[in-house]
Amino acid sequence: MERFVVAGGARLAGEVRVTGAKNSVLKLMAAALLAEGTSRLTAVPDILDVAIMAELLSRLGCTVVRAGDTVQITVPERPGHEADYDLVRRMRASIAVLGPLVARCGEAKVALPGGDAIGSRGLDMHVAGLTRLGATVTSEHGYLIARAPRLTGASVWLDFPSVGATENLLMAAVLAKGTTTIDNAAREPDIVDLCQFLQSMGARIGGVGTSTLEIDGVEGLHPAEHRTLPDRIVAGTWAVAAVLTRGEVFVRGGRAEHLEVALDKLVQAGAVVTPGVDGFGVRMEGRPRAVDVVTLPYPGFPTDLQPMVLSLNAVAEGTAMVTENVFEARWMFVNELTRLGADVRTDGHHAVVRGRERLSGAPVRAHDIRAGAALVLAGLVAEGTTEVHDVAHIDRGYEGFVDKLVALGADVRREVVPDEPF
Ligand code: EPZ
């Protein structure tokens, strides 16, 4: 077990580079299963989740070789079709092999990931969509089993623009017989990135970036090469950190156009955001103003930046209302923020945050990736020392988080926790 020890008070200043997007690269790795041979992905972040996906692909018979920020995935003629519980429970995104395996192997057996710290995380839209494409989907002994000699194109409507369901159905439909239409599809930049990789493998996809995707199934795909797009949630995390600490940071490689609503909120808080070549700058002078936020599917305010904006509002001037519309239980983090002295009240989808002059350092626990990062940010503006425990969650989504913070002037260190109970 490791923790981060954060000493409050630093003003972040300098440049930080954004790595490839976790929520894209995991699906790109799964998509490689759709073609026999070697696909090559670049700008792959060095994070725990990538290692888990690599392990999952290896167990399916693939050879996965990493060199620097490049990952080569060699897929055999007949990959395995079972994704084990011990991997799926560690990373929900493992469910992304469901679509490619049923399309490529005619059968997929994936352990049910269950819920996590942010919500029940249903899979009903994945199941309903695959069933529309002609698969028989059953749930047995904790596994989801999908079978179809060959999928058949169909029209699918998603009740909610689910990222995961859109991706799984997209990856299933590219090898189906005939045309599939996915309506009310998710439009996140990660989906566009996946579509571009699939197109470079020979897939025929129309409506990329819109809420209606049209996929003409093909007989077969070939391996391809793809550069992962920059991680907008990581870029957004650095932007909030700059504002929270009243600092000045250039987010190298960050795409401002993928963060319009979030950056606009930071401008409302009083920051100056400057688009640059290959990135954008964020500067904050004085105390930020409280900002109301409503999380929504893309292009709305990303739910993954909700914990960071809670930390920001906790020390802002005034009172803010934060509304969470994507994950019904994404307030667990509030208990930890309250330990640092924040004044946050939640009721259903809403949280009311009364900004305080300052927070005070305390031991807290990360319950998920984004909550962990947001607690470190809160620790940067808390008096004294904050210990963030269970930082393995942070390592799942942030490459070199401590080193990058230190390079920006923060006083943060990683420590192994002696076996005392916390
Ligand atoms: C992806 O999760 C991301 N994870 C999440 O990021 C992100 O928060 C989320 O999209 C929304 O942007 C990865 O890409 C690995 P959804 P996903 O399907 O695909 C409900 C992070 O920190 N739903 O869009 O699981 C679901 O319960 C993570 O990086 C159903 O009810 O999200 C949720 O309330 C956290 N039935 C909502 O829809 C379904 O069949 C959105 O889920 C599918 C989803």
Short mmCIF file of C-alpha atoms and ligand atoms in Angstrom, two decimals:
data_model
loop_
_atom_site.label_atom_id
_atom_site.label_comp_id
_atom_site.label_asym_id
_atom_site.label_seq_id
_atom_site.Cartn_x
_atom_site.Cartn_y
_atom_site.Cartn_z
CA MET A 1 0.00 0.00 0.00
CA GLU A 2 1.29 3.45 -0.86
CA ARG A 3 0.23 6.97 0.03
CA PHE A 4 0.99 10.48 -1.19
CA VAL A 5 2.08 12.99 1.43
CA VAL A 6 1.07 16.47 0.31
CA ALA A 7 2.27 19.64 2.01
CA GLY A 8 -0.09 22.51 1.24
CA GLY A 9 0.80 26.02 0.11
CA ALA A 10 2.61 25.72 -3.22
CA ARG A 11 1.52 27.76 -6.26
CA LEU A 12 1.86 25.54 -9.34
CA ALA A 13 3.95 27.05 -12.14
CA GLY A 14 5.52 25.73 -15.34
CA GLU A 15 4.71 23.25 -18.07
CA VAL A 16 3.25 19.74 -17.83
CA ARG A 17 2.87 17.24 -20.68
CA VAL A 18 -0.39 15.33 -21.18
CA THR A 19 -0.14 11.67 -22.13
CA GLY A 20 -2.46 9.55 -24.27
CA ALA A 21 -6.04 9.08 -23.09
CA LYS A 22 -6.73 6.15 -20.75
CA ASN A 23 -10.38 6.00 -21.82
CA SER A 24 -9.38 5.75 -25.45
CA VAL A 25 -6.30 3.51 -25.39
CA LEU A 26 -7.99 0.73 -23.41
CA LYS A 27 -10.63 0.43 -26.17
CA LEU A 28 -8.00 0.73 -28.95
CA MET A 29 -6.19 -2.23 -27.35
CA ALA A 30 -9.45 -4.22 -27.26
CA ALA A 31 -10.20 -3.27 -30.88
CA ALA A 32 -6.90 -4.81 -31.98
CA LEU A 33 -8.57 -8.19 -31.31
CA LEU A 34 -10.71 -7.60 -34.42
CA ALA A 35 -7.84 -8.42 -36.81
CA GLU A 36 -5.26 -11.17 -36.93
CA GLY A 37 -1.67 -9.78 -36.96
CA THR A 38 0.20 -6.93 -35.32
CA SER A 39 -1.37 -3.54 -34.53
CA ARG A 40 0.77 -0.73 -33.16
CA LEU A 41 -0.44 1.98 -30.78
CA THR A 42 1.63 5.04 -29.88
CA ALA A 43 1.32 7.74 -27.16
CA VAL A 44 0.21 4.97 -24.78
CA PRO A 45 0.24 6.22 -21.16
CA ASP A 46 2.30 4.30 -18.61
CA ILE A 47 -0.57 3.60 -16.23
CA LEU A 48 -1.86 0.57 -14.31
CA ASP A 49 -4.99 0.13 -16.42
CA VAL A 50 -2.93 -0.29 -19.59
CA ALA A 51 -0.93 -3.02 -17.86
CA ILE A 52 -4.14 -4.79 -16.82
CA MET A 53 -5.54 -4.64 -20.39
CA ALA A 54 -2.22 -5.96 -21.70
CA GLU A 55 -2.48 -8.86 -19.25
CA LEU A 56 -6.05 -9.55 -20.35
CA LEU A 57 -5.03 -9.62 -24.03
CA SER A 58 -2.11 -11.93 -23.23
CA ARG A 59 -4.51 -14.35 -21.56
CA LEU A 60 -6.56 -14.27 -24.77
CA GLY A 61 -3.49 -15.50 -26.62
CA CYS A 62 -2.11 -12.17 -27.85
CA THR A 63 1.52 -11.08 -27.61
CA VAL A 64 1.75 -7.56 -26.17
CA VAL A 65 5.10 -5.75 -26.30
CA ARG A 66 5.66 -2.30 -24.84
CA ALA A 67 8.64 -0.09 -25.80
CA GLY A 68 8.54 3.45 -24.45
CA ASP A 69 5.08 4.85 -25.22
CA THR A 70 4.46 2.32 -28.01
CA VAL A 71 2.49 -0.90 -27.57
CA GLN A 72 2.50 -3.64 -30.21
CA ILE A 73 -0.31 -6.18 -30.02
CA THR A 74 -0.01 -9.39 -32.06
CA VAL A 75 -3.35 -11.18 -32.30
CA PRO A 76 -3.50 -14.89 -33.26
CA GLU A 77 -5.80 -16.41 -35.84
CA ARG A 78 -8.02 -17.79 -33.06
CA PRO A 79 -7.83 -15.71 -29.87
CA GLY A 80 -9.36 -16.99 -26.65
CA HIS A 81 -12.83 -15.69 -25.77
CA GLU A 82 -12.92 -15.68 -21.96
CA ALA A 83 -12.08 -12.62 -19.81
CA ASP A 84 -11.35 -13.75 -16.23
CA TYR A 85 -13.00 -12.32 -13.10
CA ASP A 86 -9.71 -11.54 -11.38
CA LEU A 87 -8.85 -9.07 -14.15
CA VAL A 88 -12.33 -7.69 -14.82
CA ARG A 89 -12.93 -6.89 -11.15
CA ARG A 90 -9.70 -4.84 -11.15
CA MET A 91 -10.73 -2.88 -14.23
CA ARG A 92 -14.31 -2.43 -15.48
CA ALA A 93 -13.02 -1.35 -18.90
CA SER A 94 -12.24 -5.04 -19.52
CA ILE A 95 -15.87 -5.26 -20.66
CA ALA A 96 -14.62 -3.62 -23.91
CA VAL A 97 -13.44 -7.02 -25.17
CA LEU A 98 -17.06 -8.25 -25.30
CA GLY A 99 -17.95 -6.72 -28.68
CA PRO A 100 -14.68 -7.56 -30.48
CA LEU A 101 -14.66 -11.18 -29.22
CA VAL A 102 -18.24 -12.00 -30.18
CA ALA A 103 -17.67 -10.37 -33.59
CA ARG A 104 -14.34 -12.11 -34.21
CA CYS A 105 -14.80 -15.47 -32.43
CA GLY A 106 -18.60 -15.88 -32.49
CA GLU A 107 -18.49 -16.18 -28.70
CA ALA A 108 -17.41 -14.08 -25.73
CA LYS A 109 -17.42 -14.93 -22.03
CA VAL A 110 -16.68 -11.91 -19.84
CA ALA A 111 -16.94 -11.76 -16.06
CA LEU A 112 -19.54 -9.30 -14.84
CA PRO A 113 -17.62 -6.35 -13.40
CA GLY A 114 -20.31 -5.28 -10.92
CA GLY A 115 -20.67 -1.79 -9.54
CA ASP A 116 -17.95 0.43 -8.06
CA ALA A 117 -17.42 3.52 -5.94
CA ILE A 118 -19.24 5.80 -8.37
CA GLY A 119 -22.35 3.85 -9.29
CA SER A 120 -24.21 0.67 -10.19
CA ARG A 121 -22.66 0.69 -13.69
CA GLY A 122 -25.32 -1.30 -15.54
CA LEU A 123 -24.64 -3.24 -18.78
CA ASP A 124 -28.22 -3.50 -19.99
CA MET A 125 -27.55 -1.34 -23.07
CA HIS A 126 -24.56 -3.48 -24.08
CA VAL A 127 -26.73 -6.61 -23.77
CA ALA A 128 -29.77 -5.12 -25.52
CA GLY A 129 -27.63 -3.83 -28.38
CA LEU A 130 -25.83 -7.14 -28.95
CA THR A 131 -29.17 -8.94 -28.83
CA ARG A 132 -30.45 -6.55 -31.54
CA LEU A 133 -27.42 -7.59 -33.64
CA GLY A 134 -28.53 -11.21 -33.32
CA ALA A 135 -26.41 -12.45 -30.43
CA THR A 136 -27.77 -14.72 -27.72
CA VAL A 137 -26.64 -13.13 -24.46
CA THR A 138 -26.96 -14.95 -21.15
CA SER A 139 -25.63 -14.38 -17.66
CA GLU A 140 -24.28 -17.54 -15.98
CA HIS A 141 -22.12 -18.05 -12.90
CA GLY A 142 -21.07 -14.42 -12.80
CA TYR A 143 -20.25 -14.26 -16.49
CA LEU A 144 -21.90 -12.56 -19.43
CA ILE A 145 -21.89 -14.98 -22.37
CA ALA A 146 -22.63 -13.72 -25.87
CA ARG A 147 -22.89 -16.09 -28.81
CA ALA A 148 -23.53 -15.48 -32.52
CA PRO A 149 -22.15 -17.45 -35.49
CA ARG A 150 -22.15 -14.04 -37.27
CA LEU A 151 -23.78 -10.80 -36.11
CA THR A 152 -26.30 -9.10 -38.36
CA GLY A 153 -26.59 -5.34 -38.80
CA ALA A 154 -29.62 -3.66 -37.15
CA SER A 155 -30.79 -0.31 -35.82
CA VAL A 156 -29.99 0.24 -32.16
CA TRP A 157 -31.26 3.08 -29.95
CA LEU A 158 -29.39 3.82 -26.70
CA ASP A 159 -31.56 5.05 -23.80
CA PHE A 160 -28.56 7.07 -22.60
CA PRO A 161 -25.44 8.01 -24.65
CA SER A 162 -23.36 5.38 -22.86
CA VAL A 163 -19.65 5.48 -23.76
CA GLY A 164 -19.11 1.79 -23.07
CA ALA A 165 -22.22 0.56 -24.89
CA THR A 166 -21.46 2.72 -27.93
CA GLU A 167 -17.91 1.33 -28.09
CA ASN A 168 -18.89 -2.32 -27.64
CA LEU A 169 -21.64 -2.14 -30.26
CA LEU A 170 -19.38 -0.25 -32.67
CA MET A 171 -16.68 -2.92 -32.35
CA ALA A 172 -19.29 -5.66 -32.80
CA ALA A 173 -20.95 -4.04 -35.82
CA VAL A 174 -17.79 -3.52 -37.92
CA LEU A 175 -17.73 -7.27 -38.74
CA ALA A 176 -21.51 -7.82 -38.83
CA LYS A 177 -23.42 -8.75 -41.96
CA GLY A 178 -25.11 -5.59 -43.25
CA THR A 179 -25.59 -2.12 -41.80
CA THR A 180 -25.93 -1.10 -38.16
CA THR A 181 -27.18 2.27 -36.97
CA ILE A 182 -26.48 3.35 -33.40
CA ASP A 183 -28.77 6.23 -32.40
CA ASN A 184 -28.20 8.44 -29.35
CA ALA A 185 -24.61 7.24 -29.46
CA ALA A 186 -21.98 8.76 -27.16
CA ARG A 187 -19.87 11.49 -28.80
CA GLU A 188 -16.84 11.60 -26.52
CA PRO A 189 -13.48 12.28 -28.27
CA ASP A 190 -12.46 8.76 -27.21
CA ILE A 191 -15.23 7.38 -29.47
CA VAL A 192 -13.93 9.43 -32.41
CA ASP A 193 -10.43 8.10 -31.71
CA LEU A 194 -11.76 4.52 -31.72
CA CYS A 195 -13.66 5.12 -34.98
CA GLN A 196 -10.49 6.45 -36.63
CA PHE A 197 -8.49 3.40 -35.53
CA LEU A 198 -11.24 1.05 -36.78
CA GLN A 199 -11.36 2.91 -40.11
CA SER A 200 -7.59 2.49 -40.46
CA MET A 201 -8.21 -1.27 -39.94
CA GLY A 202 -10.63 -1.19 -42.88
CA ALA A 203 -13.93 -0.57 -41.10
CA ARG A 204 -16.70 1.48 -42.77
CA ILE A 205 -18.18 3.95 -40.31
CA GLY A 206 -20.26 7.06 -41.02
CA GLY A 207 -21.42 9.83 -38.69
CA VAL A 208 -18.20 9.84 -36.66
CA GLY A 209 -18.45 12.38 -33.84
CA THR A 210 -22.24 12.62 -34.13
CA SER A 211 -24.96 10.90 -32.10
CA THR A 212 -25.87 8.68 -35.05
CA LEU A 213 -23.22 6.17 -36.13
CA GLU A 214 -23.74 4.10 -39.27
CA ILE A 215 -21.56 1.02 -39.69
CA ASP A 216 -21.42 -1.08 -42.86
CA GLY A 217 -20.09 -4.43 -41.75
CA VAL A 218 -17.14 -5.92 -43.68
CA GLU A 219 -15.89 -9.51 -44.08
CA GLY A 220 -12.57 -8.86 -42.37
CA LEU A 221 -10.23 -6.22 -40.96
CA HIS A 222 -6.44 -5.84 -41.00
CA PRO A 223 -4.06 -4.64 -38.27
CA ALA A 224 -3.16 -0.95 -38.22
CA GLU A 225 -1.19 1.76 -36.46
CA HIS A 226 -2.69 4.60 -34.42
CA ARG A 227 -1.58 7.48 -32.19
CA THR A 228 -3.75 7.77 -29.04
CA LEU A 229 -5.37 11.17 -28.60
CA PRO A 230 -4.30 13.26 -25.57
CA ASP A 231 -6.15 12.64 -22.30
CA ARG A 232 -8.68 15.47 -21.82
CA ILE A 233 -9.45 14.44 -18.24
CA VAL A 234 -5.77 14.55 -17.30
CA ALA A 235 -5.47 17.91 -19.11
CA GLY A 236 -8.54 19.15 -17.22
CA THR A 237 -7.05 17.97 -13.93
CA TRP A 238 -3.93 20.10 -14.52
CA ALA A 239 -6.08 23.09 -15.51
CA VAL A 240 -8.09 22.89 -12.26
CA ALA A 241 -4.86 22.42 -10.27
CA ALA A 242 -3.48 25.64 -11.74
CA VAL A 243 -6.62 27.58 -10.75
CA LEU A 244 -6.93 26.01 -7.32
CA THR A 245 -3.32 26.93 -6.41
CA ARG A 246 -3.60 30.39 -8.04
CA GLY A 247 -0.81 29.31 -10.37
CA GLU A 248 0.24 29.46 -14.01
CA VAL A 249 0.56 26.21 -15.96
CA PHE A 250 0.98 25.39 -19.66
CA VAL A 251 -0.75 22.08 -20.44
CA ARG A 252 1.45 20.72 -23.23
CA GLY A 253 -0.42 18.47 -25.63
CA GLY A 254 -3.82 19.24 -24.06
CA ARG A 255 -6.66 19.88 -26.55
CA ALA A 256 -8.70 22.91 -25.40
CA GLU A 257 -11.37 22.06 -27.99
CA HIS A 258 -12.11 18.81 -26.10
CA LEU A 259 -12.61 20.73 -22.85
CA GLU A 260 -14.65 23.75 -23.90
CA VAL A 261 -17.28 23.65 -21.17
CA ALA A 262 -14.77 22.83 -18.42
CA LEU A 263 -12.35 25.59 -19.42
CA ASP A 264 -15.24 28.02 -19.69
CA LYS A 265 -16.11 27.19 -16.08
CA LEU A 266 -12.54 28.03 -15.06
CA VAL A 267 -12.83 31.37 -16.84
CA GLN A 268 -16.05 31.98 -14.90
CA ALA A 269 -14.04 31.25 -11.73
CA GLY A 270 -11.68 34.06 -12.73
CA ALA A 271 -8.91 32.24 -14.59
CA VAL A 272 -7.27 33.26 -17.84
CA VAL A 273 -7.13 30.43 -20.37
CA THR A 274 -4.85 30.97 -23.37
CA PRO A 275 -4.90 28.58 -26.33
CA GLY A 276 -1.36 27.90 -27.53
CA VAL A 277 0.51 25.81 -30.10
CA ASP A 278 0.22 22.20 -28.97
CA GLY A 279 -1.58 22.99 -25.71
CA PHE A 280 -3.13 25.75 -23.62
CA GLY A 281 -2.15 27.94 -20.70
CA VAL A 282 -4.12 28.50 -17.49
CA ARG A 283 -3.37 31.37 -15.10
CA MET A 284 -5.15 32.37 -11.93
CA GLU A 285 -4.55 35.45 -9.83
CA GLY A 286 -6.36 35.82 -6.53
CA ARG A 287 -9.01 33.59 -5.02
CA PRO A 288 -11.22 31.70 -7.50
CA ARG A 289 -14.96 32.39 -7.57
CA ALA A 290 -17.41 29.55 -6.93
CA VAL A 291 -18.90 28.04 -10.11
CA ASP A 292 -22.09 25.99 -10.57
CA VAL A 293 -21.56 22.84 -12.63
CA VAL A 294 -23.86 20.25 -14.21
CA THR A 295 -22.24 17.06 -15.45
CA LEU A 296 -23.48 15.70 -18.78
CA PRO A 297 -22.34 13.41 -21.58
CA TYR A 298 -19.94 15.02 -24.06
CA PRO A 299 -19.83 17.86 -25.05
CA GLY A 300 -21.22 18.69 -21.58
CA PHE A 301 -19.10 19.07 -18.43
CA PRO A 302 -17.31 15.73 -17.93
CA THR A 303 -18.36 13.75 -14.86
CA ASP A 304 -14.68 12.72 -14.46
CA LEU A 305 -13.77 16.33 -13.61
CA GLN A 306 -16.62 16.67 -11.09
CA PRO A 307 -14.48 15.77 -8.03
CA MET A 308 -11.81 18.31 -9.08
CA VAL A 309 -14.38 21.10 -9.39
CA LEU A 310 -15.74 20.15 -5.95
CA SER A 311 -12.22 20.63 -4.55
CA LEU A 312 -12.01 23.98 -6.37
CA ASN A 313 -15.36 25.16 -5.02
CA ALA A 314 -14.36 24.05 -1.52
CA VAL A 315 -11.86 26.96 -1.36
CA ALA A 316 -13.60 29.38 -3.75
CA GLU A 317 -15.31 32.66 -2.94
CA GLY A 318 -19.04 32.01 -2.56
CA THR A 319 -21.39 29.03 -2.77
CA ALA A 320 -21.81 26.65 -5.69
CA MET A 321 -24.25 23.94 -6.74
CA VAL A 322 -22.74 20.89 -8.45
CA THR A 323 -25.19 18.50 -10.17
CA GLU A 324 -24.13 14.96 -11.10
CA ASN A 325 -26.22 13.49 -13.93
CA VAL A 326 -24.05 10.60 -15.13
CA PHE A 327 -23.14 8.48 -12.07
CA GLU A 328 -25.75 8.35 -9.31
CA ALA A 329 -23.28 7.57 -6.50
CA ARG A 330 -20.34 9.87 -7.33
CA TRP A 331 -20.51 11.61 -3.94
CA MET A 332 -18.54 9.09 -1.87
CA PHE A 333 -15.57 11.41 -2.30
CA VAL A 334 -17.38 14.17 -0.38
CA ASN A 335 -16.84 12.41 2.96
CA GLU A 336 -13.11 12.52 2.38
CA LEU A 337 -13.16 16.18 1.31
CA THR A 338 -15.13 17.02 4.44
CA ARG A 339 -12.30 15.48 6.47
CA LEU A 340 -10.13 18.31 5.07
CA GLY A 341 -12.63 20.82 6.41
CA ALA A 342 -14.70 21.41 3.28
CA ASP A 343 -18.36 22.46 3.67
CA VAL A 344 -20.28 20.23 1.24
CA ARG A 345 -23.89 19.03 1.57
CA THR A 346 -25.31 16.49 -0.85
CA ASP A 347 -28.92 15.68 -1.67
CA GLY A 348 -29.66 13.24 -4.49
CA HIS A 349 -27.97 14.52 -7.66
CA HIS A 350 -26.94 17.83 -6.07
CA ALA A 351 -24.09 19.02 -3.87
CA VAL A 352 -23.99 22.50 -2.33
CA VAL A 353 -20.45 23.69 -1.64
CA ARG A 354 -19.80 26.71 0.58
CA GLY A 355 -16.29 27.92 -0.14
CA ARG A 356 -13.89 28.26 2.78
CA GLU A 357 -10.78 30.46 3.08
CA ARG A 358 -8.67 27.37 3.66
CA LEU A 359 -8.78 23.64 4.28
CA SER A 360 -6.70 21.76 6.86
CA GLY A 361 -4.58 18.71 6.09
CA ALA A 362 -5.68 15.22 7.28
CA PRO A 363 -5.37 11.54 6.31
CA VAL A 364 -7.87 10.70 3.55
CA ARG A 365 -8.53 7.74 1.25
CA ALA A 366 -8.85 7.57 -2.54
CA HIS A 367 -11.92 5.49 -3.51
CA ASP A 368 -11.45 5.85 -7.25
CA ILE A 369 -9.13 7.43 -9.83
CA ARG A 370 -10.67 10.91 -10.01
CA ALA A 371 -11.54 11.19 -6.33
CA GLY A 372 -7.91 10.37 -5.56
CA ALA A 373 -6.55 13.07 -7.87
CA ALA A 374 -9.06 15.60 -6.49
CA LEU A 375 -7.95 14.86 -2.91
CA VAL A 376 -4.32 15.51 -3.86
CA LEU A 377 -5.41 18.83 -5.40
CA ALA A 378 -7.31 19.72 -2.21
CA GLY A 379 -4.20 18.81 -0.19
CA LEU A 380 -2.21 21.35 -2.25
CA VAL A 381 -4.33 24.14 -0.76
CA ALA A 382 -4.80 22.71 2.75
CA GLU A 383 -2.83 23.90 5.74
CA GLY A 384 -0.30 21.37 6.93
CA THR A 385 0.02 17.85 5.58
CA THR A 386 -2.55 15.70 3.79
CA GLU A 387 -1.95 11.97 3.43
CA VAL A 388 -3.83 10.40 0.52
CA HIS A 389 -4.09 6.63 0.98
CA ASP A 390 -4.82 3.91 -1.60
CA VAL A 391 -3.04 5.82 -4.34
CA ALA A 392 -3.06 2.74 -6.56
CA HIS A 393 -6.35 4.21 -7.76
CA ILE A 394 -4.51 7.34 -8.96
CA ASP A 395 -1.81 5.26 -10.66
CA ARG A 396 -4.55 3.59 -12.66
CA GLY A 397 -5.20 6.82 -14.57
CA TYR A 398 -2.34 9.31 -14.06
CA GLU A 399 1.20 8.72 -15.37
CA GLY A 400 3.93 10.14 -13.08
CA PHE A 401 1.46 12.24 -11.07
CA VAL A 402 3.86 12.97 -8.19
CA ASP A 403 6.87 13.76 -10.41
CA LYS A 404 4.80 16.13 -12.52
CA LEU A 405 3.40 17.91 -9.46
CA VAL A 406 6.90 18.29 -8.01
CA ALA A 407 8.15 19.65 -11.35
CA LEU A 408 5.41 22.30 -11.09
CA GLY A 409 6.63 23.29 -7.61
CA ALA A 410 4.40 21.19 -5.36
CA ASP A 411 5.66 19.49 -2.20
CA VAL A 412 4.36 15.94 -2.67
CA ARG A 413 6.02 12.58 -2.11
CA ARG A 414 5.07 8.93 -2.49
CA GLU A 415 5.54 6.69 0.53
CA VAL A 416 5.06 3.04 1.34
CA VAL A 417 2.56 2.78 4.16
CA PRO A 418 3.81 0.83 7.19
CA ASP A 419 1.24 -1.90 8.00
CA GLU A 420 -0.74 0.27 10.42
CA PRO A 421 -4.52 0.11 10.01
CA PHE A 422 -6.14 3.11 8.41
C1 EPZ B 1 -16.68 5.60 -19.36
O1 EPZ B 1 -17.32 4.69 -18.46
C2 EPZ B 1 -15.36 6.00 -18.68
N1 EPZ B 1 -14.57 4.82 -18.42
C3 EPZ B 1 -15.65 6.70 -17.36
O2 EPZ B 1 -14.42 7.17 -16.81
C4 EPZ B 1 -16.51 7.92 -17.63
O3 EPZ B 1 -16.88 8.50 -16.41
C5 EPZ B 1 -17.81 7.48 -18.37
O4 EPZ B 1 -17.47 6.78 -19.57
C6 EPZ B 1 -18.67 8.67 -18.74
O5 EPZ B 1 -17.97 9.59 -19.48
C7 EPZ B 1 -13.84 4.30 -19.43
O6 EPZ B 1 -13.88 4.72 -20.58
C8 EPZ B 1 -12.98 3.13 -19.09
P1 EPZ B 1 -21.15 4.93 -19.54
P2 EPZ B 1 -18.57 3.80 -18.93
O7 EPZ B 1 -21.46 3.62 -20.13
O8 EPZ B 1 -18.38 3.42 -20.35
C9 EPZ B 1 -25.22 3.89 -17.17
C10 EPZ B 1 -12.65 7.32 -15.24
O9 EPZ B 1 -12.50 7.83 -14.12
N2 EPZ B 1 -25.31 2.69 -18.02
O10 EPZ B 1 -21.18 6.12 -20.40
O11 EPZ B 1 -18.77 2.74 -17.93
C11 EPZ B 1 -24.06 3.83 -16.19
O12 EPZ B 1 -24.37 3.12 -15.02
C12 EPZ B 1 -13.95 6.57 -15.58
O13 EPZ B 1 -11.79 7.35 -16.12
C13 EPZ B 1 -26.36 1.84 -17.85
O14 EPZ B 1 -27.23 2.05 -17.00
O15 EPZ B 1 -19.73 4.89 -18.80
C14 EPZ B 1 -23.79 5.31 -15.93
O16 EPZ B 1 -24.63 5.77 -14.92
C15 EPZ B 1 -14.94 6.59 -14.47
N3 EPZ B 1 -26.45 0.74 -18.65
C16 EPZ B 1 -24.12 5.95 -17.26
O17 EPZ B 1 -24.94 5.03 -17.97
C17 EPZ B 1 -25.52 0.46 -19.61
O18 EPZ B 1 -25.62 -0.57 -20.31
C18 EPZ B 1 -22.89 6.28 -18.12
O19 EPZ B 1 -22.12 5.14 -18.28
C19 EPZ B 1 -24.43 1.34 -19.76
C20 EPZ B 1 -24.34 2.46 -18.96
#
